Amino acid sequence: IAMSYEVLARKYRPMNFEEVIGQDHVVKALVNSIDSEKIHQAFIFSGTRGVGKTTIARILAKCMNCESDTKPTSQPCNKCSNTVEISAGRSLDFLEIDAASNTQVEKMRDLIETIEYKPSKGRFKVYLIDEAHMLSTASFNALLKTLEEPPPHVVFILATTNPEKIPKTVQSRCLQLNLKTVNDDILFNHLKNILDKEKIKSDDISVSLIANSAQGSVRDALTLLDQAIAHGNGELNSDDVQKLLGTIDNSLLISMLNAVIEGDGDAAFTYLLQIEELSPEYEAIIKSIISVLHKASLEQVLKNSDDADIKDLASKIDAEFCQLLYEISVNAYSKFNVHPNAKEAIEICLLRMLAFNPLRKIDNNKSPSELEKKNLKNETQSVTKAPDFKKVDGMKSVNLEADAIKETINISINSNEEWIKIFNSLDISPFARNYFGYLSFKSFESNLLILESNEEEINIPENVFAEFKTVCIPILGDKLSIEVQLGKGSISPINKQNEIESEKQLKAEESVSSDPSIQNFLKKFDANIKDGSIKPAE
C-alpha cells in the first residue's frame, strides 16, 4: 500500500523560478541568461543544506527542455512531457548523479562516454552532480576536458555545500552561483502561507520559533514544521513547539539577566534552575543568552526592538556592562565543546557575569548556594521603586522615592564646592561616577537634590541611578529625591578634578623649566625632556 501523505518539503518544492524564495540574485542571473540565449556550459551551485541548489538545477533543466516554446524559456509550463518527467525524476535527458556514492574515476569515465549521445527528447542533456566536492581528484581530472569543451547539447551543474574542495581548475571552467541562507522574515512568511494552504491552526510565536531554528534552510524549516504539526496533533502552539525544539522562553532568560544586573546571585541561579527544568540543550541556553544581549545592545543604539522585555533590559543595563556580558557569553560558547561538563560551563558563565558586575552588588566571597538576595534594604538604606524617567518643563528629570530608614539625617549644601567634596567622598562604582561626575550642582532644598547637565539627552540606566541614590541616602537623608535637569550651571566634580590635575601638571612643568641645575644639565649634554615625561608629585 503506497503512503498517501507527502512531506511538506516535497509537496511545496518550487516548480518554477517565481516560487523560489530568498535567492533573487541567482534567479535573476539564470533568467537573464536564458532570456538572452547566453546559457553557460557549466554551473556550480554552492550553499548550505536546504537552500535550493538541487531545486534550482531541476528548474533550469525544465527551462532548457520545455516544449511550450521553440527555444529555452525562463518560465517552464510544467505541463509538457519533458517538464513533467524532470519533475518526477524519470527524464532520460536529466541525469542526477550522487557524487558521494560515485567517487571512483571509472564511474566518471562511464558518464563521460554518454555525453556524446544526443538528447532522447529534449534540446539539452543536463547533468546534475550533487555534492560534487565528494568526487576524487582522479574523477575531477577526468571531467576537466569535458567541462571545458562539452558538446553543444550538454549542460553541467555541480551542486556543493563545500565549494572550497572543488579544484580551482574545475571552478575556472564553471559559472559559480552562491546561494544564501534565507532570512527569518522570508521563512516566516513562507511557512505562514503553507499553513494557510494546509488550513492548519497556528500562532505567530510557533512559526517564528520554527523559522529561527531552521537557521536559513528552507528544507529544515519545512521538516521542523512537519514534526511540529505531528507533535501538536494537527495544530501548532508555542508551548508544544518550544518543547519540541528545546528552545527557551525569553522571559526566563531576561529575568536571569536582570538578576545578574542587580547582582542578585540567588535569583540568577533560581532562574537558571527553572530554565533547566525545560530540558533544553545547554548549548542552546548560551546561544539564547547571546541573542538576547545582542538584541538589547541594538536597542540601546538603534531603538529598533518591538519586544517590551528587550526594551526594559536595554534601559536598565549600562552599554559597557552589556558588551562585557556579551563577551563573557561568547567566550563561554567558544569553549563550550571542550568543557568537560555542559552544566558547569553555564554556571561558570553566570558566575563570571556576577563577578564582573561593576556595581558591586554581589558578595564575591560567597559560593553560588550561599548568595543572599540583595534588595538594598539594610540598616541605613532601601530602594523599592525603580527610577521613573519623565519630562518636566521641557527638561528631563528622574525621581526616586526611598523607604524610610531608622535615622533621619539633616544636612545642607550651600555651594558647588561643598557638593564636590561630598561627591568625592561617595563610594560608588566607576559607571555611577562617570554618569554623575559630569553633572553640576544646582540646589538642595526640602530633601530635593537638583543636578544639571549640559546635554539635552540624559540617559542614565536605572540600576546606575538606583545605586547613586542609595549611596547618597545615608549622607543626604532618608527622604531624598533627585532630579537631573538640563542647564549650564557650575563646574562638575570630574571637570573640577581635571582642572586641578591640569594646574598640577602646569606647575610641575614650570618647576622643571625654571630649575637652573636641570637646565644646565640639558645644555651640557645637548639633551631635551621627552614630551609627557614630567609628572606632578603625588
Tab-separated table of C-alpha atoms in Angstrom, residues 69-522:
chain	number	residue	atom	x	y	z
A	69	ASP	CA	8.451	27.275	-26.777
A	70	THR	CA	10.793	26.637	-29.662
A	71	LYS	CA	13.747	27.740	-27.556
A	72	PRO	CA	14.696	27.622	-23.868
A	73	THR	CA	12.294	29.622	-21.719
A	74	SER	CA	12.622	31.099	-18.220
A	75	GLN	CA	9.003	30.100	-17.495
A	76	PRO	CA	8.583	26.326	-17.892
A	77	CYS	CA	4.987	25.207	-18.394
A	78	ASN	CA	5.211	22.166	-16.056
A	79	LYS	CA	2.614	20.518	-18.312
A	80	CYS	CA	4.577	19.114	-21.265
A	81	SER	CA	6.050	15.614	-21.061
A	82	ASN	CA	9.646	16.868	-20.703
A	83	THR	CA	8.974	19.104	-17.682
A	84	VAL	CA	6.680	16.550	-16.042
A	85	GLU	CA	9.309	13.807	-16.410
A	86	ILE	CA	12.056	16.050	-14.993
A	87	SER	CA	9.850	16.947	-12.002
A	88	ALA	CA	9.103	13.255	-11.444
A	89	GLY	CA	12.800	12.299	-11.742
A	90	ARG	CA	12.384	9.929	-14.671
A	91	SER	CA	13.675	12.029	-17.573
A	92	LEU	CA	16.387	10.458	-19.730
A	93	ASP	CA	17.740	13.925	-20.522
A	94	PHE	CA	18.206	14.968	-16.914
A	95	LEU	CA	20.781	12.830	-15.142
A	96	GLU	CA	21.127	13.382	-11.395
A	97	ILE	CA	24.322	11.793	-10.039
A	98	ASP	CA	25.175	11.469	-6.350
A	99	ALA	CA	28.915	12.161	-6.134
A	100	ALA	CA	29.121	10.735	-2.610
A	101	SER	CA	28.335	7.210	-3.888
A	102	ASN	CA	30.081	7.594	-7.261
A	103	THR	CA	33.527	8.863	-6.299
A	104	GLN	CA	35.508	6.385	-8.405
A	105	VAL	CA	37.103	7.551	-11.627
A	106	GLU	CA	35.559	4.568	-13.508
A	107	LYS	CA	32.056	5.923	-12.776
A	108	MET	CA	33.053	9.307	-14.159
A	109	ARG	CA	34.504	7.748	-17.309
A	110	ASP	CA	31.259	5.826	-17.867
A	111	LEU	CA	29.393	9.106	-17.523
A	112	ILE	CA	31.638	10.903	-19.987
A	113	GLU	CA	31.060	8.185	-22.572
A	114	THR	CA	27.314	9.001	-22.611
A	115	ILE	CA	27.882	12.709	-23.233
A	116	GLU	CA	28.339	12.423	-26.989
A	117	TYR	CA	24.855	10.919	-27.452
A	118	LYS	CA	22.101	13.347	-28.398
A	119	PRO	CA	19.199	14.027	-26.001
A	120	SER	CA	16.410	11.467	-26.306
A	121	LYS	CA	13.520	14.001	-26.336
A	122	GLY	CA	14.648	17.451	-25.259
A	123	ARG	CA	17.074	20.022	-26.610
A	124	PHE	CA	19.729	19.533	-23.924
A	125	LYS	CA	21.138	16.807	-21.736
A	126	VAL	CA	21.555	18.250	-18.238
A	127	TYR	CA	23.943	16.527	-15.830
A	128	LEU	CA	23.477	17.389	-12.146
A	129	ILE	CA	26.338	16.169	-9.944
A	130	ASP	CA	25.152	16.554	-6.353
A	131	GLU	CA	27.698	17.007	-3.521
A	132	ALA	CA	30.330	17.434	-6.226
A	133	HIS	CA	33.112	18.125	-3.716
A	134	MET	CA	32.996	14.403	-2.789
A	135	LEU	CA	34.458	13.375	-6.157
A	136	SER	CA	38.010	12.057	-6.109
A	137	THR	CA	40.894	14.010	-7.635
A	138	ALA	CA	41.098	11.481	-10.475
A	139	SER	CA	37.371	11.952	-11.194
A	140	PHE	CA	37.782	15.731	-11.388
A	141	ASN	CA	40.758	15.332	-13.714
A	142	ALA	CA	38.766	13.019	-15.963
A	143	LEU	CA	35.987	15.619	-16.120
A	144	LEU	CA	38.203	18.630	-16.853
A	145	LYS	CA	38.384	18.420	-20.647
A	146	THR	CA	34.688	17.683	-20.996
A	147	LEU	CA	33.795	20.665	-18.789
A	148	GLU	CA	35.976	22.956	-20.876
A	149	GLU	CA	34.634	21.884	-24.266
A	150	PRO	CA	31.379	19.967	-23.842
A	151	PRO	CA	29.131	19.181	-26.813
A	152	PRO	CA	26.635	21.984	-27.560
A	153	HIS	CA	23.707	19.874	-26.306
A	154	VAL	CA	25.181	19.342	-22.783
A	155	VAL	CA	24.931	21.466	-19.622
A	156	PHE	CA	26.758	20.521	-16.404
A	157	ILE	CA	25.575	21.587	-12.953
A	158	LEU	CA	27.754	20.877	-9.914
A	159	ALA	CA	25.913	21.310	-6.609
A	160	THR	CA	28.015	21.521	-3.440
A	161	THR	CA	27.898	22.564	0.185
A	162	ASN	CA	31.684	22.924	0.218
A	163	PRO	CA	32.923	24.756	-2.891
A	164	GLU	CA	36.433	25.191	-1.441
A	165	LYS	CA	37.056	21.460	-2.001
A	166	ILE	CA	36.388	21.724	-5.718
A	167	PRO	CA	39.719	22.151	-7.569
A	168	LYS	CA	40.461	25.610	-8.965
A	169	THR	CA	40.881	24.075	-12.413
A	170	VAL	CA	37.230	22.967	-12.277
A	171	GLN	CA	35.988	26.239	-10.766
A	172	SER	CA	37.620	28.252	-13.555
A	173	ARG	CA	35.591	26.336	-16.158
A	174	CYS	CA	32.223	26.933	-14.450
A	175	LEU	CA	29.921	29.829	-13.685
A	176	GLN	CA	29.673	29.813	-9.878
A	177	LEU	CA	26.460	30.988	-8.209
A	178	ASN	CA	26.411	31.168	-4.407
A	179	LEU	CA	23.042	30.559	-2.751
A	180	LYS	CA	22.456	32.414	0.508
A	181	THR	CA	20.764	31.278	3.678
A	182	VAL	CA	17.184	32.532	3.766
A	183	ASN	CA	16.466	35.173	6.404
A	184	ASP	CA	13.926	34.573	9.174
A	185	ASP	CA	11.327	37.035	7.864
A	186	ILE	CA	11.152	35.355	4.446
A	187	LEU	CA	10.987	31.906	6.059
A	188	PHE	CA	8.273	33.089	8.451
A	189	ASN	CA	6.078	34.354	5.597
A	190	HIS	CA	6.725	31.177	3.583
A	191	LEU	CA	5.681	28.945	6.484
A	192	LYS	CA	2.583	31.072	7.162
A	193	ASN	CA	1.498	30.716	3.515
A	194	ILE	CA	1.930	26.941	3.660
A	195	LEU	CA	-0.034	26.710	6.928
A	196	ASP	CA	-2.827	28.764	5.391
A	197	LYS	CA	-2.938	26.456	2.348
A	198	GLU	CA	-2.924	23.391	4.598
A	199	LYS	CA	-5.603	25.010	6.816
A	200	ILE	CA	-3.590	24.306	9.960
A	201	LYS	CA	-4.224	26.376	13.081
A	202	SER	CA	-1.087	28.139	14.337
A	203	ASP	CA	0.214	31.177	16.202
A	204	ASP	CA	2.956	33.585	15.160
A	205	ILE	CA	5.259	32.636	18.054
A	206	SER	CA	5.297	28.979	16.957
A	207	VAL	CA	6.026	29.852	13.338
A	208	SER	CA	8.749	32.292	14.400
A	209	LEU	CA	10.394	29.628	16.596
A	210	ILE	CA	10.495	27.192	13.676
A	211	ALA	CA	11.840	29.827	11.276
A	212	ASN	CA	14.609	30.762	13.743
A	213	SER	CA	15.540	27.135	14.421
A	214	ALA	CA	15.878	26.378	10.690
A	215	GLN	CA	18.946	28.666	10.522
A	216	GLY	CA	18.268	29.794	6.971
A	217	SER	CA	17.422	26.387	5.479
A	218	VAL	CA	14.027	26.130	3.763
A	219	ARG	CA	14.093	22.326	3.824
A	220	ASP	CA	14.947	22.275	7.536
A	221	ALA	CA	12.103	24.717	8.210
A	222	LEU	CA	9.584	22.518	6.389
A	223	THR	CA	10.882	19.362	8.091
A	224	LEU	CA	10.562	21.035	11.509
A	225	LEU	CA	7.089	22.222	10.521
A	226	ASP	CA	6.119	18.622	9.717
A	227	GLN	CA	7.434	17.492	13.095
A	228	ALA	CA	5.649	20.316	14.943
A	229	ILE	CA	2.333	19.521	13.243
A	230	ALA	CA	2.643	15.846	14.208
A	231	HIS	CA	3.713	16.783	17.760
A	232	GLY	CA	0.772	19.177	18.143
A	233	ASN	CA	-1.746	16.688	16.681
A	234	GLY	CA	-2.519	18.779	13.625
A	235	GLU	CA	-2.009	22.274	15.012
A	236	LEU	CA	0.780	24.485	16.341
A	237	ASN	CA	1.012	26.154	19.721
A	238	SER	CA	4.050	27.828	21.222
A	239	ASP	CA	4.357	25.565	24.300
A	240	ASP	CA	4.459	22.371	22.235
A	241	VAL	CA	6.870	23.861	19.705
A	242	GLN	CA	9.211	25.081	22.450
A	243	LYS	CA	9.301	21.600	23.980
A	244	LEU	CA	9.890	20.022	20.576
A	245	LEU	CA	12.715	22.381	19.603
A	246	GLY	CA	14.240	22.599	23.079
A	247	THR	CA	14.060	26.381	22.916
A	248	ILE	CA	13.824	28.618	25.965
A	249	ASP	CA	11.246	31.183	26.958
A	250	ASN	CA	12.998	34.538	26.604
A	251	SER	CA	11.196	35.889	29.671
A	252	LEU	CA	13.159	33.477	31.903
A	253	LEU	CA	16.443	34.451	30.265
A	254	ILE	CA	15.689	38.144	30.641
A	255	SER	CA	14.706	37.639	34.297
A	256	MET	CA	18.014	35.836	34.840
A	257	LEU	CA	19.965	38.660	33.175
A	258	ASN	CA	18.060	41.230	35.263
A	259	ALA	CA	19.163	39.345	38.370
A	260	VAL	CA	22.767	39.472	37.114
A	261	ILE	CA	22.487	43.232	36.566
A	262	GLU	CA	21.201	43.656	40.127
A	263	GLY	CA	23.997	41.418	41.447
A	264	ASP	CA	21.393	39.005	42.821
A	265	GLY	CA	23.201	35.656	42.622
A	266	ASP	CA	20.465	33.647	44.343
A	267	ALA	CA	17.792	34.836	41.920
A	268	ALA	CA	20.067	34.317	38.895
A	269	PHE	CA	20.688	30.672	39.794
A	270	THR	CA	16.999	30.159	40.632
A	271	TYR	CA	16.062	31.294	37.124
A	272	LEU	CA	18.780	29.054	35.670
A	273	LEU	CA	17.206	26.119	37.517
A	274	GLN	CA	13.803	26.988	36.033
A	275	ILE	CA	15.358	27.107	32.569
A	276	GLU	CA	16.978	23.695	33.110
A	277	GLU	CA	13.564	22.244	34.024
A	278	LEU	CA	12.509	22.892	30.401
A	279	SER	CA	15.226	20.374	29.371
A	280	PRO	CA	16.877	22.468	26.658
A	281	GLU	CA	20.331	21.773	25.306
A	282	TYR	CA	22.875	23.639	27.444
A	283	GLU	CA	24.492	24.971	24.288
A	284	ALA	CA	21.118	26.446	23.308
A	285	ILE	CA	20.971	28.335	26.632
A	286	ILE	CA	24.251	30.151	25.933
A	287	LYS	CA	23.212	30.866	22.338
A	288	SER	CA	19.928	32.310	23.584
A	289	ILE	CA	21.731	34.500	26.147
A	290	ILE	CA	23.991	35.819	23.371
A	291	SER	CA	20.947	36.528	21.195
A	292	VAL	CA	19.136	38.446	23.981
A	293	LEU	CA	22.213	40.555	24.761
A	294	HIS	CA	22.696	41.245	21.057
A	295	LYS	CA	19.107	42.481	20.743
A	296	ALA	CA	19.491	44.628	23.875
A	297	SER	CA	22.700	46.176	22.503
A	298	LEU	CA	20.998	47.057	19.218
A	299	GLU	CA	18.030	48.505	21.085
A	300	GLN	CA	20.336	50.803	23.075
A	301	VAL	CA	21.713	52.307	19.853
A	302	LEU	CA	19.016	51.874	17.193
A	303	LYS	CA	15.806	51.725	19.288
A	304	ASN	CA	14.638	49.018	16.871
A	305	SER	CA	13.044	46.391	19.128
A	306	ASP	CA	9.317	45.734	19.381
A	307	ASP	CA	9.819	43.462	22.403
A	308	ALA	CA	8.902	45.200	25.672
A	309	ASP	CA	11.204	42.896	27.675
A	310	ILE	CA	14.193	43.740	25.465
A	311	LYS	CA	13.402	47.453	25.743
A	312	ASP	CA	13.225	47.178	29.533
A	313	LEU	CA	16.514	45.254	29.720
A	314	ALA	CA	18.249	47.772	27.438
A	315	SER	CA	17.121	50.672	29.642
A	316	LYS	CA	18.372	49.031	32.846
A	317	ILE	CA	21.833	47.922	31.770
A	318	ASP	CA	24.785	50.178	31.098
A	319	ALA	CA	26.029	49.889	27.487
A	320	GLU	CA	29.576	48.956	28.544
A	321	PHE	CA	28.356	46.318	31.002
A	322	CYS	CA	26.080	44.908	28.292
A	323	GLN	CA	29.099	44.494	25.998
A	324	LEU	CA	31.038	42.875	28.836
A	325	LEU	CA	28.241	40.331	29.425
A	326	TYR	CA	28.133	39.662	25.671
A	327	GLU	CA	31.882	38.985	25.583
A	328	ILE	CA	31.623	36.651	28.597
A	329	SER	CA	28.807	34.723	26.871
A	330	VAL	CA	30.603	34.457	23.529
A	331	ASN	CA	33.779	33.342	25.284
A	332	ALA	CA	31.815	30.648	27.150
A	333	TYR	CA	30.204	29.487	23.897
A	334	SER	CA	33.533	29.322	22.060
A	335	LYS	CA	34.920	26.984	24.738
A	336	PHE	CA	31.708	25.045	25.290
A	337	ASN	CA	32.694	21.928	23.336
A	338	VAL	CA	35.985	21.465	25.210
A	339	HIS	CA	34.418	21.856	28.656
A	340	PRO	CA	34.096	18.510	30.484
A	341	ASN	CA	30.618	19.306	31.820
A	342	ALA	CA	27.975	21.317	29.928
A	343	LYS	CA	26.089	22.386	33.063
A	344	GLU	CA	29.274	23.609	34.720
A	345	ALA	CA	30.059	25.672	31.622
A	346	ILE	CA	26.738	27.526	32.032
A	347	GLU	CA	27.264	28.014	35.768
A	348	ILE	CA	30.792	29.372	35.307
A	349	CYS	CA	29.489	31.762	32.635
A	350	LEU	CA	26.854	33.026	35.089
A	351	LEU	CA	29.393	33.331	37.926
A	352	ARG	CA	31.688	35.410	35.706
A	353	MET	CA	28.820	37.730	34.860
A	354	LEU	CA	28.118	38.202	38.566
A	355	ALA	CA	31.801	38.564	39.490
A	356	PHE	CA	32.407	41.311	36.914
A	357	ASN	CA	29.326	43.311	37.864
A	358	PRO	CA	30.770	46.865	38.135
A	359	LEU	CA	28.034	47.958	40.544
A	360	ARG	CA	29.488	45.588	43.127
A	361	LYS	CA	26.124	44.399	44.426
A	362	ILE	CA	27.318	40.836	44.905
A	363	ASP	CA	29.451	39.456	47.703
A	364	ASN	CA	32.286	37.737	45.847
A	365	ASN	CA	33.276	35.774	48.931
A	366	LYS	CA	30.141	33.628	48.813
A	367	SER	CA	29.540	30.473	46.810
A	368	PRO	CA	26.511	30.215	44.449
A	369	SER	CA	24.474	28.296	47.011
A	370	GLU	CA	25.143	30.978	49.660
A	371	LEU	CA	24.384	34.029	47.523
A	372	GLU	CA	21.970	36.159	49.523
A	373	LYS	CA	19.246	38.038	47.755
A	374	LYS	CA	20.066	41.749	47.620
A	375	ASN	CA	17.149	44.149	47.864
A	376	LEU	CA	19.279	47.057	49.049
A	377	LYS	CA	17.382	47.044	52.338
A	378	ASN	CA	19.640	47.161	55.405
A	379	GLU	CA	20.290	49.347	58.432
A	380	THR	CA	20.774	52.566	56.515
A	381	GLN	CA	19.239	52.297	53.060
A	382	SER	CA	16.384	50.935	50.984
A	383	VAL	CA	15.220	51.397	47.409
A	384	THR	CA	11.959	49.747	46.411
A	385	LYS	CA	10.907	51.719	43.400
A	386	ALA	CA	12.746	51.897	40.056
A	387	PRO	CA	13.511	55.374	38.714
A	388	ASP	CA	10.872	56.938	36.563
A	389	PHE	CA	12.020	58.998	33.574
A	390	LYS	CA	9.781	61.919	32.671
A	391	LYS	CA	9.805	65.449	31.188
A	392	VAL	CA	9.433	68.432	33.483
A	393	ASP	CA	9.030	71.899	31.910
A	394	GLY	CA	10.960	70.869	28.824
A	395	MET	CA	13.749	69.297	30.867
A	396	LYS	CA	14.348	65.601	31.513
A	397	SER	CA	14.216	64.667	35.180
A	398	VAL	CA	14.400	61.462	37.164
A	399	ASN	CA	12.802	60.903	40.553
A	400	LEU	CA	13.376	58.088	43.021
A	401	GLU	CA	11.303	57.564	46.171
A	402	ALA	CA	13.041	55.751	49.056
A	403	ASP	CA	11.611	53.929	52.047
A	404	ALA	CA	12.172	55.408	55.489
A	405	ILE	CA	15.273	54.369	57.411
A	406	LYS	CA	15.986	54.221	61.103
A	407	GLU	CA	17.662	57.593	61.414
A	408	THR	CA	16.726	60.896	59.791
A	409	ILE	CA	19.716	62.902	58.633
A	410	ASN	CA	19.658	66.673	58.199
A	411	ILE	CA	22.361	68.245	56.080
A	412	SER	CA	22.600	71.381	53.963
A	413	ILE	CA	24.624	72.016	50.829
A	414	ASN	CA	25.134	75.690	50.149
A	415	SER	CA	27.675	75.698	47.348
A	416	ASN	CA	29.049	73.696	44.476
A	417	GLU	CA	32.349	73.292	46.386
A	418	GLU	CA	30.523	71.586	49.232
A	419	TRP	CA	28.761	69.250	46.760
A	420	ILE	CA	32.081	68.332	45.077
A	421	LYS	CA	33.550	67.380	48.486
A	422	ILE	CA	30.520	65.188	49.222
A	423	PHE	CA	30.591	63.622	45.747
A	424	ASN	CA	34.304	62.786	46.008
A	425	SER	CA	33.639	61.032	49.330
A	426	LEU	CA	30.998	58.710	47.854
A	427	ASP	CA	31.874	55.026	47.467
A	428	ILE	CA	30.286	54.405	44.060
A	429	SER	CA	31.044	52.288	41.004
A	430	PRO	CA	33.014	53.655	38.014
A	431	PHE	CA	29.783	53.704	35.986
A	432	ALA	CA	27.897	55.830	38.527
A	433	ARG	CA	30.918	58.125	38.948
A	434	ASN	CA	31.147	58.567	35.185
A	435	TYR	CA	27.462	59.438	34.806
A	436	PHE	CA	27.000	61.702	37.850
A	437	GLY	CA	30.536	63.134	37.921
A	438	TYR	CA	29.735	65.251	34.868
A	439	LEU	CA	26.593	66.732	36.438
A	440	SER	CA	26.892	70.041	38.260
A	441	PHE	CA	25.168	71.075	41.493
A	442	LYS	CA	22.169	73.428	41.315
A	443	SER	CA	20.381	73.184	44.656
A	444	PHE	CA	19.477	71.039	47.635
A	445	GLU	CA	16.290	72.107	49.394
A	446	SER	CA	13.467	70.202	51.127
A	447	ASN	CA	15.224	66.854	50.544
A	448	LEU	CA	15.349	67.538	46.773
A	449	LEU	CA	18.792	67.418	45.151
A	450	ILE	CA	18.817	69.048	41.715
A	451	LEU	CA	21.768	68.354	39.406
A	452	GLU	CA	22.298	69.878	35.999
A	453	SER	CA	23.549	68.519	32.676
A	454	ASN	CA	24.542	70.496	29.606
A	455	GLU	CA	23.347	67.665	27.335
A	456	GLU	CA	19.731	67.505	26.159
A	457	GLU	CA	19.585	63.696	26.258
A	458	ILE	CA	20.139	62.360	29.781
A	459	ASN	CA	20.151	58.563	29.569
A	460	ILE	CA	21.185	57.231	32.954
A	461	PRO	CA	20.496	53.478	33.328
A	462	GLU	CA	18.013	52.661	36.067
A	463	ASN	CA	20.382	50.498	38.103
A	464	VAL	CA	23.123	53.160	37.983
A	465	PHE	CA	20.657	55.817	39.157
A	466	ALA	CA	19.409	53.490	41.902
A	467	GLU	CA	22.962	52.842	43.093
A	468	PHE	CA	23.782	56.564	43.253
A	469	LYS	CA	20.571	57.320	45.134
A	470	THR	CA	21.224	54.505	47.598
A	471	VAL	CA	24.758	55.713	48.366
A	472	CYS	CA	23.549	59.309	48.865
A	473	ILE	CA	20.749	58.447	51.321
A	474	PRO	CA	22.985	57.966	54.412
A	475	ILE	CA	24.505	61.413	53.796
A	476	LEU	CA	21.575	63.458	52.485
A	477	GLY	CA	18.662	61.897	54.336
A	478	ASP	CA	16.049	59.199	54.063
A	479	LYS	CA	13.501	61.274	52.124
A	480	LEU	CA	15.945	62.192	49.410
A	481	SER	CA	14.679	62.847	45.880
A	482	ILE	CA	16.947	63.528	42.942
A	483	GLU	CA	16.237	65.425	39.738
A	484	VAL	CA	18.523	65.773	36.748
A	485	GLN	CA	17.737	68.834	34.658
A	486	LEU	CA	19.026	70.480	31.535
A	487	GLY	CA	21.118	73.572	32.270
A	488	LYS	CA	24.528	75.226	32.259
A	489	GLY	CA	25.442	75.543	35.898
A	490	SER	CA	28.614	75.261	37.927
A	491	ILE	CA	31.597	73.121	37.140
A	492	SER	CA	31.051	69.382	37.674
A	493	PRO	CA	33.160	67.240	40.084
A	494	ILE	CA	35.040	65.486	37.279
A	495	ASN	CA	35.704	68.732	35.400
A	496	LYS	CA	36.911	70.297	38.670
A	497	GLN	CA	39.248	67.371	39.235
A	498	ASN	CA	40.541	67.717	35.652
A	499	GLU	CA	41.236	71.413	36.306
A	500	ILE	CA	43.184	70.576	39.472
A	501	GLU	CA	45.204	67.928	37.621
A	502	SER	CA	45.937	70.389	34.793
A	503	GLU	CA	47.139	73.029	37.286
A	504	LYS	CA	49.390	70.481	38.999
A	505	GLN	CA	50.815	69.425	35.645
A	506	LEU	CA	51.457	73.032	34.611
A	507	LYS	CA	53.217	73.787	37.917
A	508	ALA	CA	55.362	70.667	37.563
A	509	GLU	CA	56.432	71.647	34.037
A	510	GLU	CA	57.157	75.246	35.127
A	511	SER	CA	59.196	73.957	38.070
A	512	VAL	CA	61.365	71.826	35.793
A	513	SER	CA	61.825	74.555	33.188
A	514	SER	CA	62.843	77.130	35.863
A	515	ASP	CA	65.273	74.833	37.708
A	516	PRO	CA	68.853	76.070	36.856
A	517	SER	CA	70.549	72.734	37.612
A	518	ILE	CA	68.217	70.827	35.282
A	519	GLN	CA	68.621	73.406	32.516
A	520	ASN	CA	72.461	73.314	32.872
A	521	PHE	CA	72.371	69.516	32.664
A	522	LEU	CA	70.287	69.614	29.476
